[in-house]
Amino acid sequence: MSTVELADERAPAATRLGLHLALLQLVFTLLWTTYVIYLPKLAAQAGIAPSAVVLILMLDQAIFTLSDTAMGIAADRLGPIASRFGLFIGLLTAISCAAFVALPFAAASAGPAVFIGLIAIWALTSSVLRAPPLTLLGRHAARPAIPFLAALVMLGYGVAGAVSPYLGVILRDYDPRLPFVISSAVLLLTALGLSRIPQDSGPAAQAVAKPEPKPLRGLPLLFIGAMVILALGYQLHFSINSSAFFLRFARPEDLSWLMPVFWIGFNLVLFPASVVVKHRGGLMVMGIAGLLGALAIVLAELAGALTVLIVAQFIAGAAWGCMMMSAMSAALAIGTTGAEGKVTGLVFSALALATFARIAAVAGGLQKLPDYAPLVQWAPVACWFVAGAGLLVMAAAALQGRQASA
């Protein structure tokens, strides 16, 4: 049986894995949204001042920044042992969900220290649901199929982003205990399903696990540095500037219908872009998307009508979708010699670090200071343009390196 036939035999199982991971991303992101919606209310019940809520959110991101990489490294070490990998995912997810379910109950009956301690436990253990599951793609799928599977996974993330504004409207008047219990139960069941995935063995595994040529020296560090800059640009553009853009032409109550335009673009571009990544590589697509996204943000800044702004936001969202899907594909390719978890974990750590920086900027009122307003306004353009150009240089250098070693 040929290598291609062996790889084709594994395609349906790999697609099921991609769908499972997409559902996991969807459920986990919606759980995080539920947490953010109720955190001010729960913190007040626990006797925590409203001004400290932003510090709690910064604590979450600081923990994610460290634990995402640590969990990825742990996944690399446990990955070859299927039973331990399933136990690793299941046990930490159970602890994470237990801590999450306890939050609304502890807020009403325990002190601030217990409440914050539960948040820290939840944040630390929930990192097991990001990089470690994605490492399975590098071990259970043929290399050419990874961009498509990464697009599937990011679809779950994008759908969650699109529905999050509506979730806030629906949940704001509900008792938090029921949403916390339901979301945790669904997440736990979804995560436990990963433990049923068999470990690769035999000739079929060899057909999909052949390592590619080693990347250039220093490429992983440069790649992660570019990812931090891209993520910072996204945070500044979408989380700080986008609502202000729309409020130039629309009412505040219209934001819940306008903000998802970004995520519609994100979701629609994933699968077409995955075809390009398959043939041209993740670094090149990330670079081109960064440049196009920068131009879209400029268009949003200069838009003189709502329709123009909607188009600009759609393109910016599509660009971010290309960046995220390509980043996951590139991370798995860079870590293909057994460091998939480490590199993927570093990508998630980069996302958390950028979120930390954005929350810190908002907490400090940076966007309201007249002297810094132009910086906040144009920084996303600079971030995406500079990182995009740098990634294209990396892609060209990596291509030359592969040609030289051929």
mmCIF file of C-alpha atoms in Angstrom:
data_model
loop_
_atom_site.group_PDB
_atom_site.id
_atom_site.type_symbol
_atom_site.label_atom_id
_atom_site.label_comp_id
_atom_site.label_asym_id
_atom_site.label_seq_id
_atom_site.Cartn_x
_atom_site.Cartn_y
_atom_site.Cartn_z
ATOM 1 C CA MET A 1 0.000 0.000 0.000
ATOM 2 C CA SER A 2 1.393 3.414 -0.964
ATOM 3 C CA THR A 3 2.079 6.312 1.385
ATOM 4 C CA VAL A 4 -0.699 8.334 -0.238
ATOM 5 C CA GLU A 5 -3.223 5.519 0.268
ATOM 6 C CA LEU A 6 -2.234 5.151 3.913
ATOM 7 C CA ALA A 7 -2.629 8.862 4.471
ATOM 8 C CA ASP A 8 -5.995 8.857 2.697
ATOM 9 C CA GLU A 9 -7.226 6.114 5.029
ATOM 10 C CA ARG A 10 -6.626 8.439 7.983
ATOM 11 C CA ALA A 11 -8.388 11.453 6.422
ATOM 12 C CA PRO A 12 -11.884 10.787 7.875
ATOM 13 C CA ALA A 13 -10.467 10.269 11.381
ATOM 14 C CA ALA A 14 -8.403 13.457 11.074
ATOM 15 C CA THR A 15 -11.475 15.395 9.922
ATOM 16 C CA ARG A 16 -13.434 14.105 12.931
ATOM 17 C CA LEU A 17 -10.577 15.250 15.142
ATOM 18 C CA GLY A 18 -10.676 18.700 13.520
ATOM 19 C CA LEU A 19 -14.430 18.957 14.067
ATOM 20 C CA HIS A 20 -14.011 17.861 17.677
ATOM 21 C CA LEU A 21 -11.352 20.495 18.274
ATOM 22 C CA ALA A 22 -13.556 23.131 16.602
ATOM 23 C CA LEU A 23 -16.344 22.279 19.032
ATOM 24 C CA LEU A 24 -13.853 22.439 21.905
ATOM 25 C CA GLN A 25 -12.718 25.928 20.840
ATOM 26 C CA LEU A 26 -16.331 27.056 20.475
ATOM 27 C CA VAL A 27 -17.414 25.805 23.892
ATOM 28 C CA PHE A 28 -14.312 27.056 25.688
ATOM 29 C CA THR A 29 -14.505 30.536 24.118
ATOM 30 C CA LEU A 30 -18.186 30.831 25.024
ATOM 31 C CA LEU A 31 -17.340 29.722 28.566
ATOM 32 C CA TRP A 32 -14.739 32.493 28.749
ATOM 33 C CA THR A 33 -17.345 34.979 27.465
ATOM 34 C CA THR A 34 -19.757 33.818 30.172
ATOM 35 C CA TYR A 35 -17.027 34.390 32.767
ATOM 36 C CA VAL A 36 -16.340 37.936 31.552
ATOM 37 C CA ILE A 37 -20.052 38.779 31.495
ATOM 38 C CA TYR A 38 -20.626 37.738 35.105
ATOM 39 C CA LEU A 39 -17.257 38.620 36.648
ATOM 40 C CA PRO A 40 -18.195 42.162 37.815
ATOM 41 C CA LYS A 41 -21.340 40.873 39.527
ATOM 42 C CA LEU A 42 -19.595 37.909 41.126
ATOM 43 C CA ALA A 43 -16.668 40.031 42.281
ATOM 44 C CA ALA A 44 -19.071 42.436 43.957
ATOM 45 C CA GLN A 45 -20.768 39.536 45.748
ATOM 46 C CA ALA A 46 -17.352 38.366 46.964
ATOM 47 C CA GLY A 47 -16.609 41.809 48.409
ATOM 48 C CA ILE A 48 -14.145 42.857 45.727
ATOM 49 C CA ALA A 49 -14.150 46.489 44.626
ATOM 50 C CA PRO A 50 -15.294 47.139 41.025
ATOM 51 C CA SER A 51 -11.951 48.776 40.253
ATOM 52 C CA ALA A 52 -10.203 45.448 40.969
ATOM 53 C CA VAL A 53 -12.095 43.518 38.289
ATOM 54 C CA VAL A 54 -9.694 44.690 35.604
ATOM 55 C CA LEU A 55 -6.792 43.467 37.765
ATOM 56 C CA ILE A 56 -8.423 40.027 37.934
ATOM 57 C CA LEU A 57 -8.686 39.938 34.142
ATOM 58 C CA MET A 58 -5.019 40.911 33.893
ATOM 59 C CA LEU A 59 -4.173 38.117 36.341
ATOM 60 C CA ASP A 60 -6.012 35.647 34.091
ATOM 61 C CA GLN A 61 -3.980 36.687 31.057
ATOM 62 C CA ALA A 62 -0.706 36.644 32.988
ATOM 63 C CA ILE A 63 -1.426 33.065 34.037
ATOM 64 C CA PHE A 64 -2.370 32.101 30.472
ATOM 65 C CA THR A 65 0.860 33.646 29.162
ATOM 66 C CA LEU A 66 2.926 31.315 31.325
ATOM 67 C CA SER A 67 0.731 28.235 31.503
ATOM 68 C CA ASP A 68 -0.102 27.932 27.790
ATOM 69 C CA THR A 69 3.540 27.311 26.919
ATOM 70 C CA ALA A 70 4.041 25.054 29.947
ATOM 71 C CA MET A 71 1.030 22.944 28.971
ATOM 72 C CA GLY A 72 2.282 22.708 25.411
ATOM 73 C CA ILE A 73 5.664 21.422 26.587
ATOM 74 C CA ALA A 74 3.926 18.908 28.853
ATOM 75 C CA ALA A 75 1.836 17.726 25.891
ATOM 76 C CA ASP A 76 5.007 17.128 23.863
ATOM 77 C CA ARG A 77 6.421 14.936 26.628
ATOM 78 C CA LEU A 78 3.231 12.982 27.256
ATOM 79 C CA GLY A 79 2.056 12.774 23.639
ATOM 80 C CA PRO A 80 3.804 9.483 22.777
ATOM 81 C CA ILE A 81 1.985 7.780 25.676
ATOM 82 C CA ALA A 82 -1.692 7.729 24.663
ATOM 83 C CA SER A 83 -3.125 6.671 28.034
ATOM 84 C CA ARG A 84 -1.227 9.351 29.921
ATOM 85 C CA PHE A 85 -2.159 12.026 27.394
ATOM 86 C CA GLY A 86 -5.862 11.261 27.779
ATOM 87 C CA LEU A 87 -5.520 11.254 31.568
ATOM 88 C CA PHE A 88 -3.621 14.550 31.397
ATOM 89 C CA ILE A 89 -6.400 16.240 29.405
ATOM 90 C CA GLY A 90 -9.269 14.699 31.365
ATOM 91 C CA LEU A 91 -7.931 15.283 34.874
ATOM 92 C CA LEU A 92 -6.950 18.918 34.369
ATOM 93 C CA THR A 93 -10.203 19.672 32.549
ATOM 94 C CA ALA A 94 -12.187 18.186 35.443
ATOM 95 C CA ILE A 95 -10.271 20.370 37.912
ATOM 96 C CA SER A 96 -10.785 23.399 35.689
ATOM 97 C CA CYS A 97 -14.524 22.836 35.351
ATOM 98 C CA ALA A 98 -14.921 22.166 39.084
ATOM 99 C CA ALA A 99 -13.201 25.454 39.913
ATOM 100 C CA PHE A 100 -15.318 27.284 37.346
ATOM 101 C CA VAL A 101 -18.596 25.856 38.646
ATOM 102 C CA ALA A 102 -17.577 26.812 42.197
ATOM 103 C CA LEU A 103 -17.089 30.490 41.316
ATOM 104 C CA PRO A 104 -20.715 31.721 41.612
ATOM 105 C CA PHE A 105 -21.232 29.684 44.798
ATOM 106 C CA ALA A 106 -17.982 30.884 46.387
ATOM 107 C CA ALA A 107 -18.764 34.500 45.488
ATOM 108 C CA ALA A 108 -21.906 34.372 47.599
ATOM 109 C CA SER A 109 -20.493 32.488 50.588
ATOM 110 C CA ALA A 110 -16.691 32.744 50.710
ATOM 111 C CA GLY A 111 -14.241 35.606 50.965
ATOM 112 C CA PRO A 112 -12.260 37.378 48.216
ATOM 113 C CA ALA A 113 -9.197 35.164 48.748
ATOM 114 C CA VAL A 114 -11.144 31.967 48.014
ATOM 115 C CA PHE A 115 -12.830 33.538 44.999
ATOM 116 C CA ILE A 116 -9.547 34.731 43.465
ATOM 117 C CA GLY A 117 -7.889 31.404 44.310
ATOM 118 C CA LEU A 118 -10.569 29.544 42.354
ATOM 119 C CA ILE A 119 -10.064 31.895 39.401
ATOM 120 C CA ALA A 120 -6.313 31.211 39.477
ATOM 121 C CA ILE A 121 -6.886 27.434 39.557
ATOM 122 C CA TRP A 122 -9.377 27.660 36.702
ATOM 123 C CA ALA A 123 -7.079 29.836 34.564
ATOM 124 C CA LEU A 124 -4.065 27.620 35.184
ATOM 125 C CA THR A 125 -5.781 24.309 34.434
ATOM 126 C CA SER A 126 -7.866 25.573 31.509
ATOM 127 C CA SER A 127 -4.661 26.040 29.518
ATOM 128 C CA VAL A 128 -4.801 22.289 28.931
ATOM 129 C CA LEU A 129 -7.621 22.981 26.455
ATOM 130 C CA ARG A 130 -5.599 25.145 24.082
ATOM 131 C CA ALA A 131 -2.167 23.958 22.947
ATOM 132 C CA PRO A 132 -2.323 20.273 24.009
ATOM 133 C CA PRO A 133 -5.389 19.329 21.923
ATOM 134 C CA LEU A 134 -3.959 21.059 18.868
ATOM 135 C CA THR A 135 -0.777 18.993 19.094
ATOM 136 C CA LEU A 136 -2.947 16.025 18.148
ATOM 137 C CA LEU A 137 -3.311 17.509 14.668
ATOM 138 C CA GLY A 138 0.423 17.193 14.164
ATOM 139 C CA ARG A 139 0.341 13.520 15.151
ATOM 140 C CA HIS A 140 -2.934 12.272 13.652
ATOM 141 C CA ALA A 141 -3.160 14.065 10.306
ATOM 142 C CA ALA A 142 -1.248 14.063 7.038
ATOM 143 C CA ARG A 143 0.850 17.203 6.759
ATOM 144 C CA PRO A 144 -1.035 18.553 3.664
ATOM 145 C CA ALA A 145 -4.345 18.269 5.576
ATOM 146 C CA ILE A 146 -3.262 20.401 8.535
ATOM 147 C CA PRO A 147 -4.238 23.814 7.040
ATOM 148 C CA PHE A 148 -7.784 22.558 6.419
ATOM 149 C CA LEU A 149 -7.984 21.109 9.926
ATOM 150 C CA ALA A 150 -6.590 24.323 11.414
ATOM 151 C CA ALA A 151 -9.335 26.184 9.559
ATOM 152 C CA LEU A 152 -11.906 23.876 11.154
ATOM 153 C CA VAL A 153 -10.509 24.590 14.622
ATOM 154 C CA MET A 154 -10.435 28.342 14.064
ATOM 155 C CA LEU A 155 -14.032 28.194 12.813
ATOM 156 C CA GLY A 156 -15.066 27.276 16.348
ATOM 157 C CA TYR A 157 -13.160 30.280 17.686
ATOM 158 C CA GLY A 158 -14.649 32.589 15.040
ATOM 159 C CA VAL A 159 -18.245 31.441 15.556
ATOM 160 C CA ALA A 160 -17.850 32.051 19.278
ATOM 161 C CA GLY A 161 -16.578 35.556 18.559
ATOM 162 C CA ALA A 162 -19.573 36.249 16.330
ATOM 163 C CA VAL A 163 -22.195 35.129 18.857
ATOM 164 C CA SER A 164 -20.531 36.594 21.957
ATOM 165 C CA PRO A 165 -22.306 39.998 21.739
ATOM 166 C CA TYR A 166 -25.675 38.254 21.667
ATOM 167 C CA LEU A 167 -24.661 35.995 24.548
ATOM 168 C CA GLY A 168 -24.066 39.077 26.678
ATOM 169 C CA VAL A 169 -27.567 40.341 25.938
ATOM 170 C CA ILE A 170 -29.164 36.956 26.695
ATOM 171 C CA LEU A 171 -27.320 36.137 29.938
ATOM 172 C CA ARG A 172 -27.146 39.483 31.687
ATOM 173 C CA ASP A 173 -30.401 38.960 33.629
ATOM 174 C CA TYR A 174 -29.885 35.263 34.495
ATOM 175 C CA ASP A 175 -28.563 33.779 37.704
ATOM 176 C CA PRO A 176 -24.912 32.881 36.926
ATOM 177 C CA ARG A 177 -25.010 29.466 38.589
ATOM 178 C CA LEU A 178 -26.984 27.725 35.839
ATOM 179 C CA PRO A 179 -24.880 29.040 32.898
ATOM 180 C CA PHE A 180 -21.678 28.169 34.780
ATOM 181 C CA VAL A 181 -22.846 24.608 35.455
ATOM 182 C CA ILE A 182 -24.164 23.985 31.942
ATOM 183 C CA SER A 183 -21.134 25.440 30.135
ATOM 184 C CA SER A 184 -18.732 23.505 32.366
ATOM 185 C CA ALA A 185 -20.577 20.214 31.844
ATOM 186 C CA VAL A 186 -20.584 20.632 28.059
ATOM 187 C CA LEU A 187 -16.899 21.582 28.061
ATOM 188 C CA LEU A 188 -15.931 18.597 30.229
ATOM 189 C CA LEU A 189 -17.806 16.135 28.033
ATOM 190 C CA THR A 190 -16.231 17.630 24.911
ATOM 191 C CA ALA A 191 -12.727 17.461 26.383
ATOM 192 C CA LEU A 192 -13.168 13.892 27.611
ATOM 193 C CA GLY A 193 -13.954 12.873 24.052
ATOM 194 C CA LEU A 194 -10.331 13.593 23.158
ATOM 195 C CA SER A 195 -9.188 10.722 25.354
ATOM 196 C CA ARG A 196 -10.914 8.294 22.962
ATOM 197 C CA ILE A 197 -8.620 9.254 20.091
ATOM 198 C CA PRO A 198 -6.169 6.387 19.493
ATOM 199 C CA GLN A 199 -2.431 6.956 19.327
ATOM 200 C CA ASP A 200 -0.790 6.595 15.936
ATOM 201 C CA SER A 201 1.138 3.408 15.271
ATOM 202 C CA GLY A 202 2.196 1.304 12.353
ATOM 203 C CA PRO A 203 2.775 2.227 8.725
ATOM 204 C CA ALA A 204 -0.103 4.677 8.516
ATOM 205 C CA ALA A 205 1.400 6.757 11.288
ATOM 206 C CA GLN A 206 4.756 6.722 9.539
ATOM 207 C CA ALA A 207 3.069 7.982 6.393
ATOM 208 C CA VAL A 208 1.822 11.127 8.109
ATOM 209 C CA ALA A 209 4.592 11.742 10.597
ATOM 210 C CA LYS A 210 7.649 12.223 8.408
ATOM 211 C CA PRO A 211 9.355 15.393 9.555
ATOM 212 C CA GLU A 212 9.987 18.234 7.163
ATOM 213 C CA PRO A 213 13.437 19.824 6.842
ATOM 214 C CA LYS A 214 14.498 21.618 9.997
ATOM 215 C CA PRO A 215 13.595 25.330 10.008
ATOM 216 C CA LEU A 216 16.241 28.023 9.927
ATOM 217 C CA ARG A 217 17.998 28.808 13.186
ATOM 218 C CA GLY A 218 16.029 31.384 15.165
ATOM 219 C CA LEU A 219 12.849 31.042 13.074
ATOM 220 C CA PRO A 220 10.597 29.939 15.977
ATOM 221 C CA LEU A 221 11.605 32.963 18.069
ATOM 222 C CA LEU A 222 11.069 35.392 15.177
ATOM 223 C CA PHE A 223 7.737 33.734 14.383
ATOM 224 C CA ILE A 224 6.491 34.113 17.951
ATOM 225 C CA GLY A 225 7.710 37.722 18.074
ATOM 226 C CA ALA A 226 5.688 38.471 14.932
ATOM 227 C CA MET A 227 2.681 36.712 16.469
ATOM 228 C CA VAL A 228 2.852 38.959 19.542
ATOM 229 C CA ILE A 229 2.839 42.048 17.317
ATOM 230 C CA LEU A 230 -0.039 40.757 15.173
ATOM 231 C CA ALA A 231 -2.080 39.885 18.277
ATOM 232 C CA LEU A 232 -1.444 43.321 19.773
ATOM 233 C CA GLY A 233 -2.664 44.914 16.559
ATOM 234 C CA TYR A 234 -5.831 42.814 16.704
ATOM 235 C CA GLN A 235 -6.479 43.712 20.333
ATOM 236 C CA LEU A 236 -6.054 47.435 19.753
ATOM 237 C CA HIS A 237 -8.134 47.440 16.589
ATOM 238 C CA PHE A 238 -11.055 45.227 17.510
ATOM 239 C CA SER A 239 -11.320 45.581 21.290
ATOM 240 C CA ILE A 240 -10.566 49.314 21.551
ATOM 241 C CA ASN A 241 -11.022 51.110 18.236
ATOM 242 C CA SER A 242 -13.789 49.214 16.422
ATOM 243 C CA SER A 243 -16.694 50.300 18.601
ATOM 244 C CA ALA A 244 -15.567 53.935 18.306
ATOM 245 C CA PHE A 245 -15.482 53.570 14.525
ATOM 246 C CA PHE A 246 -19.062 52.320 14.399
ATOM 247 C CA LEU A 247 -20.305 54.954 16.845
ATOM 248 C CA ARG A 248 -19.391 57.603 14.273
ATOM 249 C CA PHE A 249 -22.344 56.383 12.196
ATOM 250 C CA ALA A 250 -24.517 54.215 14.482
ATOM 251 C CA ARG A 251 -26.145 54.173 17.905
ATOM 252 C CA PRO A 252 -24.698 52.228 20.860
ATOM 253 C CA GLU A 253 -27.563 49.734 20.736
ATOM 254 C CA ASP A 254 -26.574 48.849 17.165
ATOM 255 C CA LEU A 255 -23.111 47.647 18.157
ATOM 256 C CA SER A 256 -24.292 44.121 18.958
ATOM 257 C CA TRP A 257 -25.284 43.779 15.277
ATOM 258 C CA LEU A 258 -22.297 45.584 13.775
ATOM 259 C CA MET A 259 -19.370 44.171 15.743
ATOM 260 C CA PRO A 260 -19.897 40.596 14.439
ATOM 261 C CA VAL A 261 -19.143 41.821 10.894
ATOM 262 C CA PHE A 262 -15.474 41.342 11.761
ATOM 263 C CA TRP A 263 -16.093 37.711 12.714
ATOM 264 C CA ILE A 264 -18.183 37.031 9.628
ATOM 265 C CA GLY A 265 -15.159 37.958 7.539
ATOM 266 C CA PHE A 266 -12.983 35.850 9.844
ATOM 267 C CA ASN A 267 -15.111 32.731 9.349
ATOM 268 C CA LEU A 268 -15.760 33.014 5.615
ATOM 269 C CA VAL A 269 -12.102 33.249 4.635
ATOM 270 C CA LEU A 270 -10.767 30.309 6.669
ATOM 271 C CA PHE A 271 -11.237 27.477 4.200
ATOM 272 C CA PRO A 272 -10.253 29.332 1.006
ATOM 273 C CA ALA A 273 -7.128 30.575 2.793
ATOM 274 C CA SER A 274 -6.297 27.056 3.976
ATOM 275 C CA VAL A 275 -5.899 26.013 0.314
ATOM 276 C CA VAL A 276 -3.315 28.757 -0.178
ATOM 277 C CA VAL A 277 -1.499 27.768 3.029
ATOM 278 C CA LYS A 278 -1.331 24.159 1.813
ATOM 279 C CA HIS A 279 0.594 25.223 -1.295
ATOM 280 C CA ARG A 280 2.468 28.344 -0.143
ATOM 281 C CA GLY A 281 2.989 27.867 3.577
ATOM 282 C CA GLY A 282 1.656 29.534 6.694
ATOM 283 C CA LEU A 283 4.350 32.208 7.026
ATOM 284 C CA MET A 284 3.681 33.650 3.584
ATOM 285 C CA VAL A 285 -0.100 33.760 4.076
ATOM 286 C CA MET A 286 0.329 35.370 7.508
ATOM 287 C CA GLY A 287 2.553 38.037 5.989
ATOM 288 C CA ILE A 288 0.217 38.862 3.115
ATOM 289 C CA ALA A 289 -2.778 38.895 5.466
ATOM 290 C CA GLY A 290 -0.934 41.280 7.793
ATOM 291 C CA LEU A 291 -0.365 43.750 4.967
ATOM 292 C CA LEU A 292 -3.945 43.490 3.686
ATOM 293 C CA GLY A 293 -5.280 43.832 7.231
ATOM 294 C CA ALA A 294 -3.245 47.003 7.760
ATOM 295 C CA LEU A 295 -4.782 48.498 4.610
ATOM 296 C CA ALA A 296 -8.262 47.505 5.830
ATOM 297 C CA ILE A 297 -7.698 49.298 9.142
ATOM 298 C CA VAL A 298 -6.581 52.421 7.269
ATOM 299 C CA LEU A 299 -9.821 52.205 5.267
ATOM 300 C CA ALA A 300 -11.785 51.885 8.520
ATOM 301 C CA GLU A 301 -10.013 54.917 9.974
ATOM 302 C CA LEU A 302 -10.809 57.036 6.917
ATOM 303 C CA ALA A 303 -14.307 55.679 6.218
ATOM 304 C CA GLY A 304 -16.839 58.392 5.553
ATOM 305 C CA ALA A 305 -19.916 56.162 5.564
ATOM 306 C CA LEU A 306 -21.213 53.152 7.471
ATOM 307 C CA THR A 307 -21.199 50.913 4.408
ATOM 308 C CA VAL A 308 -17.514 51.627 3.778
ATOM 309 C CA LEU A 309 -16.713 50.917 7.422
ATOM 310 C CA ILE A 310 -18.604 47.606 7.301
ATOM 311 C CA VAL A 311 -16.593 46.529 4.251
ATOM 312 C CA ALA A 312 -13.347 47.563 5.953
ATOM 313 C CA GLN A 313 -14.220 45.617 9.097
ATOM 314 C CA PHE A 314 -15.157 42.579 7.041
ATOM 315 C CA ILE A 315 -11.766 42.673 5.286
ATOM 316 C CA ALA A 316 -9.931 43.215 8.577
ATOM 317 C CA GLY A 317 -11.722 40.225 10.083
ATOM 318 C CA ALA A 318 -10.874 38.119 7.035
ATOM 319 C CA ALA A 319 -7.237 39.136 7.406
ATOM 320 C CA TRP A 320 -7.204 38.153 11.081
ATOM 321 C CA GLY A 321 -8.806 34.819 10.183
ATOM 322 C CA CYS A 322 -5.994 34.178 7.696
ATOM 323 C CA MET A 323 -3.410 35.111 10.320
ATOM 324 C CA MET A 324 -4.845 32.841 13.006
ATOM 325 C CA MET A 325 -5.393 29.821 10.781
ATOM 326 C CA SER A 326 -1.973 30.251 9.171
ATOM 327 C CA ALA A 327 -0.334 30.720 12.575
ATOM 328 C CA MET A 328 -1.665 27.369 13.786
ATOM 329 C CA SER A 329 -0.523 25.661 10.599
ATOM 330 C CA ALA A 330 2.901 27.310 10.779
ATOM 331 C CA ALA A 331 3.306 26.446 14.474
ATOM 332 C CA LEU A 332 2.645 22.764 13.805
ATOM 333 C CA ALA A 333 5.034 22.821 10.838
ATOM 334 C CA ILE A 334 7.809 24.554 12.795
ATOM 335 C CA GLY A 335 7.393 22.094 15.674
ATOM 336 C CA THR A 336 7.057 19.069 13.430
ATOM 337 C CA THR A 337 10.039 17.246 14.985
ATOM 338 C CA GLY A 338 8.195 16.737 18.283
ATOM 339 C CA ALA A 339 7.788 20.303 19.570
ATOM 340 C CA GLU A 340 4.261 20.910 18.257
ATOM 341 C CA GLY A 341 2.957 21.587 21.750
ATOM 342 C CA LYS A 342 5.738 23.990 22.659
ATOM 343 C CA VAL A 343 5.420 26.141 19.538
ATOM 344 C CA THR A 344 1.610 26.086 19.572
ATOM 345 C CA GLY A 345 1.683 26.937 23.283
ATOM 346 C CA LEU A 346 3.927 29.907 22.510
ATOM 347 C CA VAL A 347 1.342 31.121 19.971
ATOM 348 C CA PHE A 348 -1.390 31.034 22.618
ATOM 349 C CA SER A 349 0.964 32.703 25.095
ATOM 350 C CA ALA A 350 1.507 35.473 22.535
ATOM 351 C CA LEU A 351 -2.255 35.950 22.256
ATOM 352 C CA ALA A 352 -2.602 36.110 26.050
ATOM 353 C CA LEU A 353 0.285 38.581 26.364
ATOM 354 C CA ALA A 354 -1.330 40.882 23.804
ATOM 355 C CA THR A 355 -4.646 40.663 25.667
ATOM 356 C CA PHE A 356 -2.844 41.533 28.911
ATOM 357 C CA ALA A 357 -1.308 44.596 27.243
ATOM 358 C CA ARG A 358 -4.691 45.728 25.903
ATOM 359 C CA ILE A 359 -6.405 45.369 29.285
ATOM 360 C CA ALA A 360 -3.548 47.260 30.942
ATOM 361 C CA ALA A 361 -3.853 50.049 28.376
ATOM 362 C CA VAL A 362 -7.603 50.343 28.941
ATOM 363 C CA ALA A 363 -7.149 50.240 32.715
ATOM 364 C CA GLY A 364 -4.657 53.075 32.459
ATOM 365 C CA GLY A 365 -7.026 55.106 30.294
ATOM 366 C CA LEU A 366 -4.455 55.288 27.506
ATOM 367 C CA GLN A 367 -7.111 55.618 24.804
ATOM 368 C CA LYS A 368 -8.620 58.647 26.591
ATOM 369 C CA LEU A 369 -5.387 60.636 26.895
ATOM 370 C CA PRO A 370 -5.194 63.238 24.095
ATOM 371 C CA ASP A 371 -1.432 62.851 23.719
ATOM 372 C CA TYR A 372 -1.723 59.093 23.180
ATOM 373 C CA ALA A 373 -4.913 59.015 21.096
ATOM 374 C CA PRO A 374 -3.043 59.023 17.745
ATOM 375 C CA LEU A 375 -0.819 56.194 19.018
ATOM 376 C CA VAL A 376 -3.797 54.004 19.912
ATOM 377 C CA GLN A 377 -5.490 54.948 16.654
ATOM 378 C CA TRP A 378 -2.652 54.052 14.298
ATOM 379 C CA ALA A 379 -0.743 51.428 16.284
ATOM 380 C CA PRO A 380 -2.841 48.540 14.839
ATOM 381 C CA VAL A 381 -1.872 49.611 11.321
ATOM 382 C CA ALA A 382 1.813 49.697 12.279
ATOM 383 C CA CYS A 383 1.606 46.333 14.085
ATOM 384 C CA TRP A 384 0.024 44.467 11.206
ATOM 385 C CA PHE A 385 2.168 46.135 8.556
ATOM 386 C CA VAL A 386 5.506 45.636 10.329
ATOM 387 C CA ALA A 387 4.756 42.048 11.380
ATOM 388 C CA GLY A 388 3.342 41.207 7.949
ATOM 389 C CA ALA A 389 6.446 42.504 6.191
ATOM 390 C CA GLY A 390 8.679 40.641 8.628
ATOM 391 C CA LEU A 391 6.808 37.387 8.073
ATOM 392 C CA LEU A 392 7.221 37.690 4.314
ATOM 393 C CA VAL A 393 10.958 38.077 4.831
ATOM 394 C CA MET A 394 10.927 34.970 7.063
ATOM 395 C CA ALA A 395 8.946 33.041 4.454
ATOM 396 C CA ALA A 396 11.446 33.977 1.749
ATOM 397 C CA ALA A 397 14.408 33.018 3.973
ATOM 398 C CA ALA A 398 12.798 29.684 4.896
ATOM 399 C CA LEU A 399 12.156 28.944 1.224
ATOM 400 C CA GLN A 400 15.780 29.648 0.361
ATOM 401 C CA GLY A 401 16.891 27.423 3.201
ATOM 402 C CA ARG A 402 14.759 24.513 1.972
ATOM 403 C CA GLN A 403 16.044 24.956 -1.560
ATOM 404 C CA ALA A 404 19.636 25.024 -0.333
ATOM 405 C CA SER A 405 19.159 21.804 1.660
ATOM 406 C CA ALA A 406 17.357 20.011 -1.188
#
